[in-house]
DNA sequence: TCATTAACTGAGG
DNA sequence: CCTCAGTTAATGA
């Protein structure tokens, strides 16, 4: 994938969450980006490492996670094309968590130096990246509530709907279905339950005629029941900059 | 390798 | 007694 297409993915997403001016688009288009391919389940930046680049997802799915002493991994967030999952490393240089691919992925790397300079000469773009980071924090708050308080079926449904609403912004929802290319093991690490239990929960919601999860794809069977189960309020994603 | 299911266990309401 | 969820193990795709 050419790096132009990668920049386009970023611009496209920023355009939706924060009205972006043409001159700012040109600034982003001028950023040097080096592109690399990664296999599935590969660390991009590890906990404790000093980051010198930010990583823009061009294609594929990534996750941020932390691993505890026993070896168990908690997935903290899922990331889709057009996002910069480690934007925080621009100011917090030493990583406090891992960033890994979930699927094979194409990633673009932007030097901290270049992003810093961009921030300094263009406050509008700096504000946009700041806004992005605040939304990231809002998603973490919702994630804590989800994993800490909701019953497992609601937890699953909530993560699914959040992913769907984010995929919708980049035009990757196809009618009543969308990609969620995670194994049941990875879903378990996302929800804080075992993969065996993930399987039971998936079976349950399928039998209840709510949602189907098959080979990395979610298909909604009953939108009303799905929303009700998930207890989902789209507000925390702050998708519309004007409201 | 990943998904599925059963059987058993225990916590907690 | 019921629901939820972890463990273990067997089996299938």
PDB file of C-alpha atoms (C1' of nucleotides) in Angstrom:
ATOM      1  CA  UNK A   1       0.000   0.000   0.000  1.00  0.00           C
ATOM      2  CA  UNK A   2       1.410   3.398  -0.973  1.00  0.00           C
ATOM      3  CA  UNK A   3       1.858   5.855   1.888  1.00  0.00           C
ATOM      4  CA  UNK A   4      -0.546   8.281   0.157  1.00  0.00           C
ATOM      5  CA  UNK A   5      -3.412   5.888   0.789  1.00  0.00           C
ATOM      6  CA  UNK A   6      -2.357   5.694   4.431  1.00  0.00           C
ATOM      7  CA  UNK A   7      -2.429   9.453   4.868  1.00  0.00           C
ATOM      8  CA  UNK A   8      -5.827   9.484   3.189  1.00  0.00           C
ATOM      9  CA  UNK A   9      -7.150   7.086   5.841  1.00  0.00           C
ATOM     10  CA  UNK A  10      -5.971   9.400   8.612  1.00  0.00           C
ATOM     11  CA  UNK A  11      -7.317  12.542   6.953  1.00  0.00           C
ATOM     12  CA  UNK A  12     -10.629  10.836   6.307  1.00  0.00           C
ATOM     13  CA  UNK A  13     -11.071   9.958   9.962  1.00  0.00           C
ATOM     14  CA  UNK A  14      -9.917  13.333  11.296  1.00  0.00           C
ATOM     15  CA  UNK A  15     -12.256  15.038   8.857  1.00  0.00           C
ATOM     16  CA  UNK A  16     -15.200  13.291  10.497  1.00  0.00           C
ATOM     17  CA  UNK A  17     -14.335  13.878  14.139  1.00  0.00           C
ATOM     18  CA  UNK A  18     -12.989  17.420  13.777  1.00  0.00           C
ATOM     19  CA  UNK A  19     -13.768  19.471  10.644  1.00  0.00           C
ATOM     20  CA  UNK A  20     -10.338  19.723   9.009  1.00  0.00           C
ATOM     21  CA  UNK A  21      -9.252  22.610   6.736  1.00  0.00           C
ATOM     22  CA  UNK A  22      -7.698  22.032   3.319  1.00  0.00           C
ATOM     23  CA  UNK A  23      -4.396  23.603   4.343  1.00  0.00           C
ATOM     24  CA  UNK A  24      -4.256  21.155   7.258  1.00  0.00           C
ATOM     25  CA  UNK A  25      -4.900  18.241   4.937  1.00  0.00           C
ATOM     26  CA  UNK A  26      -1.899  19.374   2.899  1.00  0.00           C
ATOM     27  CA  UNK A  27       0.234  19.490   6.040  1.00  0.00           C
ATOM     28  CA  UNK A  28      -0.650  15.905   6.852  1.00  0.00           C
ATOM     29  CA  UNK A  29       0.000  14.918   3.260  1.00  0.00           C
ATOM     30  CA  UNK A  30       3.487  16.361   3.611  1.00  0.00           C
ATOM     31  CA  UNK A  31       4.361  14.163   6.630  1.00  0.00           C
ATOM     32  CA  UNK A  32       7.086  11.603   5.948  1.00  0.00           C
ATOM     33  CA  UNK A  33       5.733   8.143   6.720  1.00  0.00           C
ATOM     34  CA  UNK A  34       7.584   4.847   6.512  1.00  0.00           C
ATOM     35  CA  UNK A  35       5.455   1.821   5.857  1.00  0.00           C
ATOM     36  CA  UNK A  36       5.954  -1.688   7.221  1.00  0.00           C
ATOM     37  CA  UNK A  37       3.991  -4.922   7.099  1.00  0.00           C
ATOM     38  CA  UNK A  38       3.372  -6.965  10.246  1.00  0.00           C
ATOM     39  CA  UNK A  39       2.049 -10.508  10.708  1.00  0.00           C
ATOM     40  CA  UNK A  40      -0.868 -11.210  13.069  1.00  0.00           C
ATOM     41  CA  UNK A  41      -0.236 -11.263  16.840  1.00  0.00           C
ATOM     42  CA  UNK A  42       3.025  -9.328  16.643  1.00  0.00           C
ATOM     43  CA  UNK A  43       4.256  -6.662  19.049  1.00  0.00           C
ATOM     44  CA  UNK A  44       4.673  -3.246  17.419  1.00  0.00           C
ATOM     45  CA  UNK A  45       5.889  -1.445  20.553  1.00  0.00           C
ATOM     46  CA  UNK A  46       6.372  -3.155  23.895  1.00  0.00           C
ATOM     47  CA  UNK A  47       5.705  -2.083  27.448  1.00  0.00           C
ATOM     48  CA  UNK A  48       8.838  -0.358  28.759  1.00  0.00           C
ATOM     49  CA  UNK A  49      10.261   0.539  25.363  1.00  0.00           C
ATOM     50  CA  UNK A  50      11.124   4.101  24.412  1.00  0.00           C
ATOM     51  CA  UNK A  51       9.070   5.104  21.389  1.00  0.00           C
ATOM     52  CA  UNK A  52      10.467   7.456  18.755  1.00  0.00           C
ATOM     53  CA  UNK A  53       7.616   7.090  16.283  1.00  0.00           C
ATOM     54  CA  UNK A  54       3.845   7.145  16.278  1.00  0.00           C
ATOM     55  CA  UNK A  55       2.091   4.373  14.455  1.00  0.00           C
ATOM     56  CA  UNK A  56      -0.715   4.976  11.986  1.00  0.00           C
ATOM     57  CA  UNK A  57      -2.779   1.921  11.063  1.00  0.00           C
ATOM     58  CA  UNK A  58      -3.204   1.712   7.304  1.00  0.00           C
ATOM     59  CA  UNK A  59      -4.738  -1.730   7.219  1.00  0.00           C
ATOM     60  CA  UNK A  60      -5.558  -4.458   9.729  1.00  0.00           C
ATOM     61  CA  UNK A  61      -6.610  -4.474  13.369  1.00  0.00           C
ATOM     62  CA  UNK A  62      -4.432  -3.726  16.400  1.00  0.00           C
ATOM     63  CA  UNK A  63      -4.879  -3.811  20.160  1.00  0.00           C
ATOM     64  CA  UNK A  64      -3.292  -2.201  23.159  1.00  0.00           C
ATOM     65  CA  UNK A  65      -2.807  -4.522  26.107  1.00  0.00           C
ATOM     66  CA  UNK A  66      -1.041  -5.205  29.375  1.00  0.00           C
ATOM     67  CA  UNK A  67       0.235  -8.576  30.546  1.00  0.00           C
ATOM     68  CA  UNK A  68       0.299  -9.470  34.256  1.00  0.00           C
ATOM     69  CA  UNK A  69       2.859 -11.645  36.068  1.00  0.00           C
ATOM     70  CA  UNK A  70       0.856 -14.849  35.519  1.00  0.00           C
ATOM     71  CA  UNK A  71       1.094 -14.225  31.774  1.00  0.00           C
ATOM     72  CA  UNK A  72      -2.557 -13.306  31.326  1.00  0.00           C
ATOM     73  CA  UNK A  73      -3.206 -10.468  28.921  1.00  0.00           C
ATOM     74  CA  UNK A  74      -5.869  -7.810  29.212  1.00  0.00           C
ATOM     75  CA  UNK A  75      -6.749  -6.072  25.975  1.00  0.00           C
ATOM     76  CA  UNK A  76      -7.359  -2.383  26.698  1.00  0.00           C
ATOM     77  CA  UNK A  77      -8.536  -1.113  23.335  1.00  0.00           C
ATOM     78  CA  UNK A  78      -9.067  -2.224  19.763  1.00  0.00           C
ATOM     79  CA  UNK A  79      -7.794  -0.157  16.833  1.00  0.00           C
ATOM     80  CA  UNK A  80      -8.813   0.087  13.214  1.00  0.00           C
ATOM     81  CA  UNK A  81      -7.354   1.647  10.050  1.00  0.00           C
ATOM     82  CA  UNK A  82      -6.921   5.432  10.131  1.00  0.00           C
ATOM     83  CA  UNK A  83      -6.179   5.489  13.866  1.00  0.00           C
ATOM     84  CA  UNK A  84      -2.951   6.319  15.699  1.00  0.00           C
ATOM     85  CA  UNK A  85      -3.143   4.055  18.778  1.00  0.00           C
ATOM     86  CA  UNK A  86       0.098   5.274  20.356  1.00  0.00           C
ATOM     87  CA  UNK A  87      -0.341   9.011  19.919  1.00  0.00           C
ATOM     88  CA  UNK A  88       0.309   9.331  23.673  1.00  0.00           C
ATOM     89  CA  UNK A  89       3.924   8.200  23.113  1.00  0.00           C
ATOM     90  CA  UNK A  90       4.572  11.598  21.538  1.00  0.00           C
ATOM     91  CA  UNK A  91       4.654  13.011  25.078  1.00  0.00           C
ATOM     92  CA  UNK A  92       4.956   9.878  27.246  1.00  0.00           C
ATOM     93  CA  UNK A  93       7.974   8.361  25.568  1.00  0.00           C
ATOM     94  CA  UNK A  94       8.337   5.181  27.605  1.00  0.00           C
ATOM     95  CA  UNK A  95       5.500   2.794  26.789  1.00  0.00           C
ATOM     96  CA  UNK A  96       3.308   1.722  29.724  1.00  0.00           C
ATOM     97  CA  UNK A  97       1.563  -0.997  27.682  1.00  0.00           C
ATOM     98  CA  UNK A  98       2.006  -3.072  24.538  1.00  0.00           C
ATOM     99  CA  UNK A  99       0.741  -2.242  21.088  1.00  0.00           C
ATOM    100  CA  UNK A 100       0.315  -5.364  18.955  1.00  0.00           C
ATOM    101  CA  UNK A 101      -1.320  -6.443  15.743  1.00  0.00           C
ATOM    102  CA  UNK A 102      -4.327  -8.743  15.993  1.00  0.00           C
ATOM    103  CA  UNK A 103      -4.433  -9.476  12.270  1.00  0.00           C
ATOM    104  CA  UNK A 104      -1.789  -9.035   9.569  1.00  0.00           C
ATOM    105  CA  UNK A 105      -1.386  -5.278   9.321  1.00  0.00           C
ATOM    106  CA  UNK A 106       0.140  -2.468   7.281  1.00  0.00           C
ATOM    107  CA  UNK A 107       1.448   0.262   9.555  1.00  0.00           C
ATOM    108  CA  UNK A 108       2.830   3.712   8.827  1.00  0.00           C
ATOM    109  CA  UNK A 109       5.407   5.221  11.182  1.00  0.00           C
ATOM    110  CA  UNK A 110       5.675   8.956  11.739  1.00  0.00           C
ATOM    111  CA  UNK A 111       8.699  10.317  13.611  1.00  0.00           C
ATOM    112  CA  UNK A 112       7.925  12.060  16.891  1.00  0.00           C
ATOM    113  CA  UNK A 113      10.152  14.857  15.662  1.00  0.00           C
ATOM    114  CA  UNK A 114       7.997  15.483  12.611  1.00  0.00           C
ATOM    115  CA  UNK A 115       4.777  15.364  14.616  1.00  0.00           C
ATOM    116  CA  UNK A 116       6.218  17.743  17.243  1.00  0.00           C
ATOM    117  CA  UNK A 117       7.162  20.247  14.563  1.00  0.00           C
ATOM    118  CA  UNK A 118       3.736  19.916  12.992  1.00  0.00           C
ATOM    119  CA  UNK A 119       2.111  20.591  16.383  1.00  0.00           C
ATOM    120  CA  UNK A 120       4.217  23.696  16.958  1.00  0.00           C
ATOM    121  CA  UNK A 121       3.538  25.338  13.633  1.00  0.00           C
ATOM    122  CA  UNK A 122      -0.097  24.314  13.344  1.00  0.00           C
ATOM    123  CA  UNK A 123      -2.250  24.749  16.472  1.00  0.00           C
ATOM    124  CA  UNK A 124      -5.402  23.614  14.649  1.00  0.00           C
ATOM    125  CA  UNK A 125      -3.843  20.249  13.933  1.00  0.00           C
ATOM    126  CA  UNK A 126      -2.440  20.072  17.461  1.00  0.00           C
ATOM    127  CA  UNK A 127      -5.932  20.675  18.773  1.00  0.00           C
ATOM    128  CA  UNK A 128      -7.256  17.904  16.574  1.00  0.00           C
ATOM    129  CA  UNK A 129      -4.736  15.407  17.897  1.00  0.00           C
ATOM    130  CA  UNK A 130      -5.458  16.569  21.422  1.00  0.00           C
ATOM    131  CA  UNK A 131      -9.165  15.999  20.851  1.00  0.00           C
ATOM    132  CA  UNK A 132      -8.346  12.527  19.541  1.00  0.00           C
ATOM    133  CA  UNK A 133      -6.432  11.730  22.713  1.00  0.00           C
ATOM    134  CA  UNK A 134      -9.329  12.921  24.883  1.00  0.00           C
ATOM    135  CA  UNK A 135     -11.742  10.683  23.001  1.00  0.00           C
ATOM    136  CA  UNK A 136      -9.281   7.861  23.555  1.00  0.00           C
ATOM    137  CA  UNK A 137      -9.537   8.544  27.295  1.00  0.00           C
ATOM    138  CA  UNK A 138     -13.345   8.594  27.074  1.00  0.00           C
ATOM    139  CA  UNK A 139     -13.233   5.170  25.461  1.00  0.00           C
ATOM    140  CA  UNK A 140     -11.074   3.886  28.311  1.00  0.00           C
ATOM    141  CA  UNK A 141     -13.631   5.118  30.859  1.00  0.00           C
ATOM    142  CA  UNK A 142     -16.376   3.263  29.042  1.00  0.00           C
ATOM    143  CA  UNK A 143     -14.130   0.183  28.778  1.00  0.00           C
ATOM    144  CA  UNK A 144     -13.622   0.130  32.568  1.00  0.00           C
ATOM    145  CA  UNK A 145     -17.363   0.329  33.191  1.00  0.00           C
ATOM    146  CA  UNK A 146     -17.897  -2.401  30.638  1.00  0.00           C
ATOM    147  CA  UNK A 147     -15.383  -4.896  31.991  1.00  0.00           C
ATOM    148  CA  UNK A 148     -16.019  -3.988  35.622  1.00  0.00           C
ATOM    149  CA  UNK A 149     -19.805  -3.914  35.792  1.00  0.00           C
ATOM    150  CA  UNK A 150     -21.659  -5.371  32.831  1.00  0.00           C
ATOM    151  CA  UNK A 151     -22.659  -9.053  32.597  1.00  0.00           C
ATOM    152  CA  UNK A 152     -20.684 -10.988  29.973  1.00  0.00           C
ATOM    153  CA  UNK A 153     -23.296 -10.903  27.172  1.00  0.00           C
ATOM    154  CA  UNK A 154     -23.653  -7.118  27.572  1.00  0.00           C
ATOM    155  CA  UNK A 155     -19.876  -6.742  27.660  1.00  0.00           C
ATOM    156  CA  UNK A 156     -19.591  -8.569  24.366  1.00  0.00           C
ATOM    157  CA  UNK A 157     -22.429  -6.604  22.762  1.00  0.00           C
ATOM    158  CA  UNK A 158     -20.996  -3.299  23.953  1.00  0.00           C
ATOM    159  CA  UNK A 159     -17.544  -3.938  22.503  1.00  0.00           C
ATOM    160  CA  UNK A 160     -19.193  -5.032  19.271  1.00  0.00           C
ATOM    161  CA  UNK A 161     -21.300  -1.877  18.965  1.00  0.00           C
ATOM    162  CA  UNK A 162     -18.395   0.417  19.811  1.00  0.00           C
ATOM    163  CA  UNK A 163     -16.347  -1.259  17.096  1.00  0.00           C
ATOM    164  CA  UNK A 164     -19.227  -0.979  14.658  1.00  0.00           C
ATOM    165  CA  UNK A 165     -19.738   2.721  15.266  1.00  0.00           C
ATOM    166  CA  UNK A 166     -16.031   3.355  14.734  1.00  0.00           C
ATOM    167  CA  UNK A 167     -15.945   1.204  11.595  1.00  0.00           C
ATOM    168  CA  UNK A 168     -18.967   3.094  10.312  1.00  0.00           C
ATOM    169  CA  UNK A 169     -16.907   6.303  10.281  1.00  0.00           C
ATOM    170  CA  UNK A 170     -14.450   4.788   7.831  1.00  0.00           C
ATOM    171  CA  UNK A 171     -17.162   3.201   5.722  1.00  0.00           C
ATOM    172  CA  UNK A 172     -16.563  -0.359   6.781  1.00  0.00           C
ATOM    173  CA  UNK A 173     -19.994  -1.453   7.941  1.00  0.00           C
ATOM    174  CA  UNK A 174     -21.854  -3.541   5.399  1.00  0.00           C
ATOM    175  CA  UNK A 175     -25.575  -3.426   6.180  1.00  0.00           C
ATOM    176  CA  UNK A 176     -26.171  -5.483   9.308  1.00  0.00           C
ATOM    177  CA  UNK A 177     -22.672  -6.939   9.446  1.00  0.00           C
ATOM    178  CA  UNK A 178     -19.115  -5.777  10.056  1.00  0.00           C
ATOM    179  CA  UNK A 179     -15.599  -7.129  10.649  1.00  0.00           C
ATOM    180  CA  UNK A 180     -14.397  -8.143  14.067  1.00  0.00           C
ATOM    181  CA  UNK A 181     -11.416 -10.319  13.159  1.00  0.00           C
ATOM    182  CA  UNK A 182     -10.644 -11.639  16.639  1.00  0.00           C
ATOM    183  CA  UNK A 183     -10.341 -15.230  17.789  1.00  0.00           C
ATOM    184  CA  UNK A 184     -12.497 -16.222  20.743  1.00  0.00           C
ATOM    185  CA  UNK A 185      -9.310 -16.245  22.799  1.00  0.00           C
ATOM    186  CA  UNK A 186      -8.711 -12.579  21.867  1.00  0.00           C
ATOM    187  CA  UNK A 187     -12.341 -11.726  22.622  1.00  0.00           C
ATOM    188  CA  UNK A 188     -11.833 -13.341  26.029  1.00  0.00           C
ATOM    189  CA  UNK A 189      -8.787 -11.168  26.682  1.00  0.00           C
ATOM    190  CA  UNK A 190     -10.879  -8.168  25.661  1.00  0.00           C
ATOM    191  CA  UNK A 191     -13.773  -8.978  27.993  1.00  0.00           C
ATOM    192  CA  UNK A 192     -11.821 -10.478  30.876  1.00  0.00           C
ATOM    193  CA  UNK A 193     -13.324 -13.959  30.590  1.00  0.00           C
ATOM    194  CA  UNK A 194     -12.004 -17.333  29.372  1.00  0.00           C
ATOM    195  CA  UNK A 195     -12.377 -18.356  25.738  1.00  0.00           C
ATOM    196  CA  UNK A 196     -14.621 -21.229  26.820  1.00  0.00           C
ATOM    197  CA  UNK A 197     -16.969 -18.765  28.404  1.00  0.00           C
ATOM    198  CA  UNK A 198     -16.804 -16.513  25.333  1.00  0.00           C
ATOM    199  CA  UNK A 199     -18.015 -19.480  23.342  1.00  0.00           C
ATOM    200  CA  UNK A 200     -20.938 -20.028  25.724  1.00  0.00           C
ATOM    201  CA  UNK A 201     -21.904 -16.359  25.567  1.00  0.00           C
ATOM    202  CA  UNK A 202     -21.754 -16.307  21.767  1.00  0.00           C
ATOM    203  CA  UNK A 203     -23.941 -19.395  21.656  1.00  0.00           C
ATOM    204  CA  UNK A 204     -26.423 -17.780  24.020  1.00  0.00           C
ATOM    205  CA  UNK A 205     -26.803 -14.503  22.086  1.00  0.00           C
ATOM    206  CA  UNK A 206     -27.085 -16.408  18.833  1.00  0.00           C
ATOM    207  CA  UNK A 207     -29.859 -18.618  20.256  1.00  0.00           C
ATOM    208  CA  UNK A 208     -31.593 -15.511  21.572  1.00  0.00           C
ATOM    209  CA  UNK A 209     -31.656 -14.205  18.007  1.00  0.00           C
ATOM    210  CA  UNK A 210     -29.628 -11.097  18.884  1.00  0.00           C
ATOM    211  CA  UNK A 211     -26.278 -11.339  17.130  1.00  0.00           C
ATOM    212  CA  UNK A 212     -24.106 -13.832  15.278  1.00  0.00           C
ATOM    213  CA  UNK A 213     -20.310 -13.999  15.466  1.00  0.00           C
ATOM    214  CA  UNK A 214     -18.645 -16.131  12.865  1.00  0.00           C
ATOM    215  CA  UNK A 215     -15.190 -16.231  11.291  1.00  0.00           C
ATOM    216  CA  UNK A 216     -14.271 -12.708  12.321  1.00  0.00           C
ATOM    217  CA  UNK A 217     -17.600 -11.188  11.313  1.00  0.00           C
ATOM    218  CA  UNK A 218     -20.468  -9.895  13.396  1.00  0.00           C
ATOM    219  CA  UNK A 219     -23.987 -10.076  11.985  1.00  0.00           C
ATOM    220  CA  UNK A 220     -26.776  -8.333  13.853  1.00  0.00           C
ATOM    221  CA  UNK A 221     -29.980 -10.371  13.947  1.00  0.00           C
ATOM    222  CA  UNK A 222     -32.121  -7.978  15.998  1.00  0.00           C
ATOM    223  CA  UNK A 223     -30.920  -4.393  16.254  1.00  0.00           C
ATOM    224  CA  UNK A 224     -33.317  -3.406  19.031  1.00  0.00           C
ATOM    225  CA  UNK A 225     -32.371  -6.329  21.276  1.00  0.00           C
ATOM    226  CA  UNK A 226     -28.688  -5.788  20.456  1.00  0.00           C
ATOM    227  CA  UNK A 227     -28.729  -2.138  21.570  1.00  0.00           C
ATOM    228  CA  UNK A 228     -30.749  -2.974  24.658  1.00  0.00           C
ATOM    229  CA  UNK A 229     -28.340  -5.740  25.668  1.00  0.00           C
ATOM    230  CA  UNK A 230     -25.282  -3.544  25.112  1.00  0.00           C
ATOM    231  CA  UNK A 231     -26.607  -0.582  27.109  1.00  0.00           C
ATOM    232  CA  UNK A 232     -24.815   1.508  24.508  1.00  0.00           C
ATOM    233  CA  UNK A 233     -24.876   5.309  24.478  1.00  0.00           C
ATOM    234  CA  UNK A 234     -22.901   6.650  21.522  1.00  0.00           C
ATOM    235  CA  UNK A 235     -22.209   9.997  23.252  1.00  0.00           C
ATOM    236  CA  UNK A 236     -18.871   8.955  24.743  1.00  0.00           C
ATOM    237  CA  UNK A 237     -17.367   8.558  21.271  1.00  0.00           C
ATOM    238  CA  UNK A 238     -17.875  12.314  20.666  1.00  0.00           C
ATOM    239  CA  UNK A 239     -18.194  11.680  16.964  1.00  0.00           C
ATOM    240  CA  UNK A 240     -19.777  14.963  16.018  1.00  0.00           C
ATOM    241  CA  UNK A 241     -17.505  17.978  16.667  1.00  0.00           C
ATOM    242  CA  UNK A 242     -20.405  20.427  16.355  1.00  0.00           C
ATOM    243  CA  UNK A 243     -22.525  19.070  19.219  1.00  0.00           C
TER     244      UNK A 243
ATOM    245  C1'  DT B   1      -4.962 -23.902  15.347  1.00  0.00           C
ATOM    246  C1'  DC B   2      -9.493 -22.561  16.555  1.00  0.00           C
ATOM    247  C1'  DA B   3     -14.239 -23.570  17.789  1.00  0.00           C
ATOM    248  C1'  DT B   4     -17.498 -26.296  20.205  1.00  0.00           C
ATOM    249  C1'  DT B   5     -19.395 -28.791  23.820  1.00  0.00           C
ATOM    250  C1'  DA B   6     -19.882 -31.588  28.109  1.00  0.00           C
ATOM    251  C1'  DA B   7     -18.952 -32.395  32.814  1.00  0.00           C
ATOM    252  C1'  DC B   8     -17.686 -30.810  36.963  1.00  0.00           C
ATOM    253  C1'  DT B   9     -16.823 -27.303  40.434  1.00  0.00           C
ATOM    254  C1'  DG B  10     -17.575 -23.334  43.309  1.00  0.00           C
ATOM    255  C1'  DA B  11     -19.143 -18.554  44.357  1.00  0.00           C
ATOM    256  C1'  DG B  12     -22.844 -15.880  45.234  1.00  0.00           C
ATOM    257  C1'  DG B  13     -27.605 -14.335  45.258  1.00  0.00           C
TER     258       DG B  13
ATOM    259  C1'  DC C   1     -32.047 -23.720  43.564  1.00  0.00           C
ATOM    260  C1'  DC C   2     -30.349 -20.834  39.887  1.00  0.00           C
ATOM    261  C1'  DT C   3     -26.976 -18.193  37.237  1.00  0.00           C
ATOM    262  C1'  DC C   4     -22.415 -17.191  36.120  1.00  0.00           C
ATOM    263  C1'  DA C   5     -17.914 -18.517  35.137  1.00  0.00           C
ATOM    264  C1'  DG C   6     -13.323 -21.207  35.549  1.00  0.00           C
ATOM    265  C1'  DT C   7     -11.093 -25.723  34.623  1.00  0.00           C
ATOM    266  C1'  DT C   8     -10.380 -29.757  32.139  1.00  0.00           C
ATOM    267  C1'  DA C   9     -10.854 -32.674  28.518  1.00  0.00           C
ATOM    268  C1'  DA C  10     -12.628 -34.556  24.286  1.00  0.00           C
ATOM    269  C1'  DT C  11     -13.771 -33.814  19.551  1.00  0.00           C
ATOM    270  C1'  DG C  12     -14.511 -31.544  15.125  1.00  0.00           C
ATOM    271  C1'  DA C  13     -13.411 -28.162  11.251  1.00  0.00           C
TER     272       DA C  13
END
